[in-house]
Tab-separated table of C-alpha atoms and ligand atoms in Angstrom:
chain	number	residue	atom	x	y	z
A	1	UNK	CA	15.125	-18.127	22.811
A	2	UNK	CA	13.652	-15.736	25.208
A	3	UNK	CA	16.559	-13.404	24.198
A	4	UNK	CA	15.880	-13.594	20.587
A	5	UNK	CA	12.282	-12.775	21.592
A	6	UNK	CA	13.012	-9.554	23.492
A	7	UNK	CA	15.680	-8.864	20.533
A	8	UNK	CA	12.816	-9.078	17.882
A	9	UNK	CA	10.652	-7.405	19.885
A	10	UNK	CA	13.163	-4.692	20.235
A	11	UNK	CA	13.776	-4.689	16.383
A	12	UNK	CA	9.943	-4.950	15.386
A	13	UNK	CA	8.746	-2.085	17.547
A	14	UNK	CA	9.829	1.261	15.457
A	15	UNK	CA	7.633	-0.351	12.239
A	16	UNK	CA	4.649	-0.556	14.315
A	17	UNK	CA	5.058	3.013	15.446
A	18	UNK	CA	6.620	4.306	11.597
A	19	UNK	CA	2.885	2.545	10.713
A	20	UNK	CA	1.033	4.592	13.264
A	21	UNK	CA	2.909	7.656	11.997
A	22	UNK	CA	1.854	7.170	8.232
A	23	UNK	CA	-1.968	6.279	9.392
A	24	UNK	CA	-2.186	9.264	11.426
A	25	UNK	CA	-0.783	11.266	8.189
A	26	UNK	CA	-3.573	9.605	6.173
A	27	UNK	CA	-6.400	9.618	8.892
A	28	UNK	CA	-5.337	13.522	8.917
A	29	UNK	CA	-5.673	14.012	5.565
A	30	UNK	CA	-9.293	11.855	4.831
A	31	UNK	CA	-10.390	13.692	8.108
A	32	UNK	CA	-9.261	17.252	6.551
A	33	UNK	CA	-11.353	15.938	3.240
A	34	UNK	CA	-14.395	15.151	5.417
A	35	UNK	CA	-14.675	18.665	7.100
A	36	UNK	CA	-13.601	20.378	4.445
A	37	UNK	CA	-14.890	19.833	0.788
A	38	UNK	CA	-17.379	17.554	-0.130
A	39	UNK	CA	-15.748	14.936	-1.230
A	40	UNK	CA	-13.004	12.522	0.339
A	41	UNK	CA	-10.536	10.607	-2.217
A	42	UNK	CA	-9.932	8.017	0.571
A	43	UNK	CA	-11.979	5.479	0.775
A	44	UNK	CA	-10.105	3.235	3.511
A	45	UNK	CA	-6.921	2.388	4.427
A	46	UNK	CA	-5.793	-0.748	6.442
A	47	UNK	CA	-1.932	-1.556	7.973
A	48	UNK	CA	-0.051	-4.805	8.485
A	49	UNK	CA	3.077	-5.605	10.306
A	50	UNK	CA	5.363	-8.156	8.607
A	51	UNK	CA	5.470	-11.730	10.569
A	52	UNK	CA	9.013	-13.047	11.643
A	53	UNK	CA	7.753	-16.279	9.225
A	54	UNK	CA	7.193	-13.804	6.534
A	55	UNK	CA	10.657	-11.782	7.017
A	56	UNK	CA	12.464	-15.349	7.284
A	57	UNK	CA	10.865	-16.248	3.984
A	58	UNK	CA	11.627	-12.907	2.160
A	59	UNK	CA	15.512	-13.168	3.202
A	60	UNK	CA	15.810	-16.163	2.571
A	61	UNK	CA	14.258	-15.230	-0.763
A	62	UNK	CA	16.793	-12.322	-0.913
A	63	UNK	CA	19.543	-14.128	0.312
A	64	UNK	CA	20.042	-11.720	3.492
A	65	UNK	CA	22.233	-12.614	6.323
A	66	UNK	CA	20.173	-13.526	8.596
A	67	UNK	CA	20.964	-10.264	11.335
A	68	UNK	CA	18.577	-7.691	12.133
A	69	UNK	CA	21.060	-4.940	10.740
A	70	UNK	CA	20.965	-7.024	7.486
A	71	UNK	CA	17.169	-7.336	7.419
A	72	UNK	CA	16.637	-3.097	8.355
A	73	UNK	CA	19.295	-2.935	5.092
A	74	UNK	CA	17.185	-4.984	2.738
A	75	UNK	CA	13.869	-5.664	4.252
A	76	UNK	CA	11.726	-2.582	3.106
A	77	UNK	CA	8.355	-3.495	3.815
A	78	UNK	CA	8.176	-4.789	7.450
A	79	UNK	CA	5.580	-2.216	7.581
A	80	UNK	CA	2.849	-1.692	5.343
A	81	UNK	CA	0.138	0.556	4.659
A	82	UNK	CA	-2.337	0.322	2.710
A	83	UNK	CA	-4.616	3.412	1.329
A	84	UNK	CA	-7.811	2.305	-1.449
A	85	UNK	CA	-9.319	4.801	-3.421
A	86	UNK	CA	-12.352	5.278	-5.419
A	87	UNK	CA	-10.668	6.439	-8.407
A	88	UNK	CA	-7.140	6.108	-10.504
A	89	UNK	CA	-6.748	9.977	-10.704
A	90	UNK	CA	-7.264	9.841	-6.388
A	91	UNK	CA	-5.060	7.483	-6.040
A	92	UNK	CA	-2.382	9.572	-7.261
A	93	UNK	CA	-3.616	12.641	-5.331
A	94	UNK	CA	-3.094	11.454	-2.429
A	95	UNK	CA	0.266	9.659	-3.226
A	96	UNK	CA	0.999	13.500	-3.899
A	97	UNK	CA	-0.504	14.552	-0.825
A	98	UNK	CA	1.551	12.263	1.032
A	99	UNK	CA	4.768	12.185	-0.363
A	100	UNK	CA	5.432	15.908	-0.446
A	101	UNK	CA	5.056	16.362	3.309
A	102	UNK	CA	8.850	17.284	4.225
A	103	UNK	CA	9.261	14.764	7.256
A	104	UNK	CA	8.800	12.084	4.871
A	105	UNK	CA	11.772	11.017	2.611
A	106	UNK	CA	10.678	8.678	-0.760
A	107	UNK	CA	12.691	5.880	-1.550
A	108	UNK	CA	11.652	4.355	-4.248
A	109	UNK	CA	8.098	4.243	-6.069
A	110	UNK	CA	7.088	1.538	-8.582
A	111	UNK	CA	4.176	2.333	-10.600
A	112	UNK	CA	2.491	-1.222	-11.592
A	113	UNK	CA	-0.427	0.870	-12.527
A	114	UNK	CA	1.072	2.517	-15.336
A	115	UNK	CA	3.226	-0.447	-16.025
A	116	UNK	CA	1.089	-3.625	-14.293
A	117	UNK	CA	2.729	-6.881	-13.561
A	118	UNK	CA	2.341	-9.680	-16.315
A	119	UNK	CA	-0.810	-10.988	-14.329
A	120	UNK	CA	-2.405	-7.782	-14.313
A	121	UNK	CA	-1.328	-6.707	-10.875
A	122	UNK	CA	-2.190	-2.858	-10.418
A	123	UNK	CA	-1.004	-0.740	-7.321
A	124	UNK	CA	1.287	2.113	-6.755
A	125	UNK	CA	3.690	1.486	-4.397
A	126	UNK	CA	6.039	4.247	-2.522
A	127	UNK	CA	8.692	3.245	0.165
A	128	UNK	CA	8.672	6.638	2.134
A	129	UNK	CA	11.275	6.614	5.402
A	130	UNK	CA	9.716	8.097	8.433
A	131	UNK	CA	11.046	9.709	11.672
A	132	UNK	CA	10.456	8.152	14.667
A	133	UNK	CA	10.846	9.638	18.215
A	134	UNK	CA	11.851	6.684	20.359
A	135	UNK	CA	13.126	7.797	24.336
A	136	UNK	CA	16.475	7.461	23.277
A	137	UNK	CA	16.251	9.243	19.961
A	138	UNK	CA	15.036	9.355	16.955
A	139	UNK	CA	15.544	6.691	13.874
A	140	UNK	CA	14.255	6.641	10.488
A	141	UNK	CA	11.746	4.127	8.969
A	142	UNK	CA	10.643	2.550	5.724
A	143	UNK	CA	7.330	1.977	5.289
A	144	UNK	CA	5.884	0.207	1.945
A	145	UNK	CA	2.507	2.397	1.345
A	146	UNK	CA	0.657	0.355	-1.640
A	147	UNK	CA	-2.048	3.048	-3.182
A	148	UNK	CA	-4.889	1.204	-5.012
A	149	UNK	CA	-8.645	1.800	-6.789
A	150	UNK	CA	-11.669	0.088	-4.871
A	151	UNK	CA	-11.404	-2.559	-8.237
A	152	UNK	CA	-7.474	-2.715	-7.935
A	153	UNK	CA	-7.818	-3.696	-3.817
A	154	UNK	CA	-10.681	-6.933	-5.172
A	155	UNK	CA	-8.441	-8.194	-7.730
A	156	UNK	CA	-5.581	-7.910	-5.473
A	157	UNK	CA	-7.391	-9.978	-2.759
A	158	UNK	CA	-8.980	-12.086	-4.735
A	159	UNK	CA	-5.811	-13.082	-6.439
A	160	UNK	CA	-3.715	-13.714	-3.472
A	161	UNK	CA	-6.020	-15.708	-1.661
A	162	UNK	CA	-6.483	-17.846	-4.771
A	163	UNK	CA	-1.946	-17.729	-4.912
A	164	UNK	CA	-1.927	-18.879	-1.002
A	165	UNK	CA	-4.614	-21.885	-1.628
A	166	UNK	CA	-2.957	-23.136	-4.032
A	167	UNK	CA	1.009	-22.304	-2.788
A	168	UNK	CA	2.013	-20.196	-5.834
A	169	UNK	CA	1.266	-23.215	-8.376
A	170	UNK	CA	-2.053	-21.792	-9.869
A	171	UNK	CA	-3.452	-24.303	-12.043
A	172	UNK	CA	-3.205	-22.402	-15.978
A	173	UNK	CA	-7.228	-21.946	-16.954
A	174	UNK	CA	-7.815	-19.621	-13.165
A	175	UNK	CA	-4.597	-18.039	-14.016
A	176	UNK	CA	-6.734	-16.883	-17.356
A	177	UNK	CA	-9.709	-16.272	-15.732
A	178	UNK	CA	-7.655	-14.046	-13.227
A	179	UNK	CA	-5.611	-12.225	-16.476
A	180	UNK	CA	-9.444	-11.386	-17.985
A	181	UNK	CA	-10.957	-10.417	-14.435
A	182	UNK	CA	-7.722	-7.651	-14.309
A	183	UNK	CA	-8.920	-6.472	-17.700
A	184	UNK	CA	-12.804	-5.778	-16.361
A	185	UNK	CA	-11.214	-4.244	-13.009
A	186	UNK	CA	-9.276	-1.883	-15.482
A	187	UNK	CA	-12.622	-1.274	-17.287
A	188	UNK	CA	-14.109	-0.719	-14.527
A	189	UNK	CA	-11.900	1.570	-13.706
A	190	UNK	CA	-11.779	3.892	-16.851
A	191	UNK	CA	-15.447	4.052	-16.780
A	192	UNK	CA	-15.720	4.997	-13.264
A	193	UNK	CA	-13.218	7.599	-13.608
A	194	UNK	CA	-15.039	8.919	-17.151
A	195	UNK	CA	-18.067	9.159	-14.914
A	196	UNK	CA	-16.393	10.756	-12.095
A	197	UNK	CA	-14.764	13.970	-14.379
A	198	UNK	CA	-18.078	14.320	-16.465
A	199	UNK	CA	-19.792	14.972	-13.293
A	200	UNK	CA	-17.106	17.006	-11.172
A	201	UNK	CA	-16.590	19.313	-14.212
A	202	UNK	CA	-20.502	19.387	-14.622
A	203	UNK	CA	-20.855	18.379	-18.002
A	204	UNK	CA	-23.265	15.509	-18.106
A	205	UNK	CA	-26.739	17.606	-18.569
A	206	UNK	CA	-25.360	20.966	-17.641
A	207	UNK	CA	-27.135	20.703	-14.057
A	208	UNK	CA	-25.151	21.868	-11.316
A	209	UNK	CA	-22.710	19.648	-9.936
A	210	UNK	CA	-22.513	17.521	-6.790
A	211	UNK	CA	-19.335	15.432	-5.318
A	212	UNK	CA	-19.418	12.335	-6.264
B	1	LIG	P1	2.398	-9.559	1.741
B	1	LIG	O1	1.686	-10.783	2.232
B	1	LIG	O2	1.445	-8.538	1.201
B	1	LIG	O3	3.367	-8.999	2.725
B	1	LIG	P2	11.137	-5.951	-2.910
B	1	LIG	O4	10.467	-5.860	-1.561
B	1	LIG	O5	11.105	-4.660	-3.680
B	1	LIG	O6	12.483	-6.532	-2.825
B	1	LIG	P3	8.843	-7.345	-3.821
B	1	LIG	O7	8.401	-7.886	-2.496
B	1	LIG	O8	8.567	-8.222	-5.015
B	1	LIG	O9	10.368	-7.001	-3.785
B	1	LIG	O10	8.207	-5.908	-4.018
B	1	LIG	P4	6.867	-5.451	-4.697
B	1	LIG	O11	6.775	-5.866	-6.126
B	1	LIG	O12	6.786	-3.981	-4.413
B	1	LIG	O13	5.730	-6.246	-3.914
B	1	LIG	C1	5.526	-6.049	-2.564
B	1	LIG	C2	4.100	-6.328	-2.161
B	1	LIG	O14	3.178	-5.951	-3.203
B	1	LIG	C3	3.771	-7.784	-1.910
B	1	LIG	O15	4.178	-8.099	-0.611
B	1	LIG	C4	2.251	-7.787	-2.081
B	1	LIG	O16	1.604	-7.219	-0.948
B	1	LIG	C5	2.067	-6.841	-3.235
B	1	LIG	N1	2.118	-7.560	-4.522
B	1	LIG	C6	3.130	-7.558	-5.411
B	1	LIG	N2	2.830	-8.291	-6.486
B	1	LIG	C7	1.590	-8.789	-6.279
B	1	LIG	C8	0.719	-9.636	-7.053
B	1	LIG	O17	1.040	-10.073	-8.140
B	1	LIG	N3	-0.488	-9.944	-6.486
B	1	LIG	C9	-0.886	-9.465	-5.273
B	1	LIG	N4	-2.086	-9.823	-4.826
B	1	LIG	N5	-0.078	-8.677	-4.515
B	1	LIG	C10	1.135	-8.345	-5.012
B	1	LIG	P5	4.518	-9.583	-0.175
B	1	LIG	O18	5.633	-9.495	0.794
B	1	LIG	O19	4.755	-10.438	-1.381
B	1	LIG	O20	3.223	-10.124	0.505
């Protein structure tokens, strides 16, 4: 057991550092915004390291072998990031911003804004593999980074709190109420963004523009 431990331990440790890697690229970037112009697209970003109950679940869910070169084959989002933004067109600024730097290789990207889940999940997600300096050399790492609006990130939370408490059988009239609350998020977010151009291009009373 002990060995397992200081296996895992072993195995676990280049995703926490591939994490720090992406938040410093991110923290770099909102920090840049900050100084810069006046106006930052980022409004925070949190991280999370996969559990070894949640990787056990997911390949057993995948039907991995249960070896740690297996899960590094098929396991793609031991590390996550997480970046919210205040508005759609941000969100895909900064997926822009990111992606292009030429350390980081992309994957693959799924686009559940443009194409949401059935139950209204919104989020665009990039795996991007990044290098990693260990002391014997270096080695490449996925990282899942899920962009997201401000209303995106509530719906998200809201809904997989509700999908925990109730172990993935969600009784049909919330699942309804959860469908509709997606729609006002997306409302939400059209308006917002409306209100966001119409200012930043200065055309709401022909005063001059601030950020907003
Ligand atoms: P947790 O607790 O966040 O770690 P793949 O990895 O591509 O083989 P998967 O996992 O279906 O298959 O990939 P996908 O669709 O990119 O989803 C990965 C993550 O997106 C999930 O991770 C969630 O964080 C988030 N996500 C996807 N669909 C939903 C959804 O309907 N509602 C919410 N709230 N989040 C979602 P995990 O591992 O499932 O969970």
């Amino acid at each position: 057991m002990r060995a397992f431990r200081e296996s895992f331990a072993r195995f676990i440790m280049p995703y926490k550092f591939a994490i720090d890697e992406i938040a410093t690229k991110v923290s770099i970037l909102r920090e840049e915004f900050s100084e810069l112009h006046d106006y930052n697209p980022i409004e925070h970003i949190s991280t999370r390291l996969k559990s070894a109950d949640s990787i056990e679940q997911k390949i057993a869910r995948k039907q991995c072998a249960p070896s740690f070169d297996a899960i590094r084959e098929s396991v793609t989002d031991i590390a996550g990031v997480r970046i919210v933004c205040s508005f759609v067109s941000d969100v895909y600024h900064v997926f822009s911003m990111l992606t292009e730097q030429e350390d980081l290789r992309v994957l693959t990207v799924k686009d559940y804004i443009s194409t949401p889940k059935p139950n209204g999940y919104k989020s665009l997600h990039v795996i991007v593999e990044v290098p990693v300096f260990l002391s014997e050399g270096s080695v490449r790492v996925p990282v899942e980074v899920q962009l997201r609006t401000v209303a995106m990130d509530f719906w998200a939370s809201l809904e997989h709190k509700i999908y925990y408490k109730y172990d993935g059988v969600v009784p049909a009239q919330l699942l309804a109420d959860l469908t509709t609350a997606a729609v006002t998020a997306n409302s939400l977010d059209v308006t917002m963004e409306k209100l966001h151009q119409q200012v930043k291009n200065g055309d709401a009373d022909g005063s001059r523009p601030i950020a907003v």
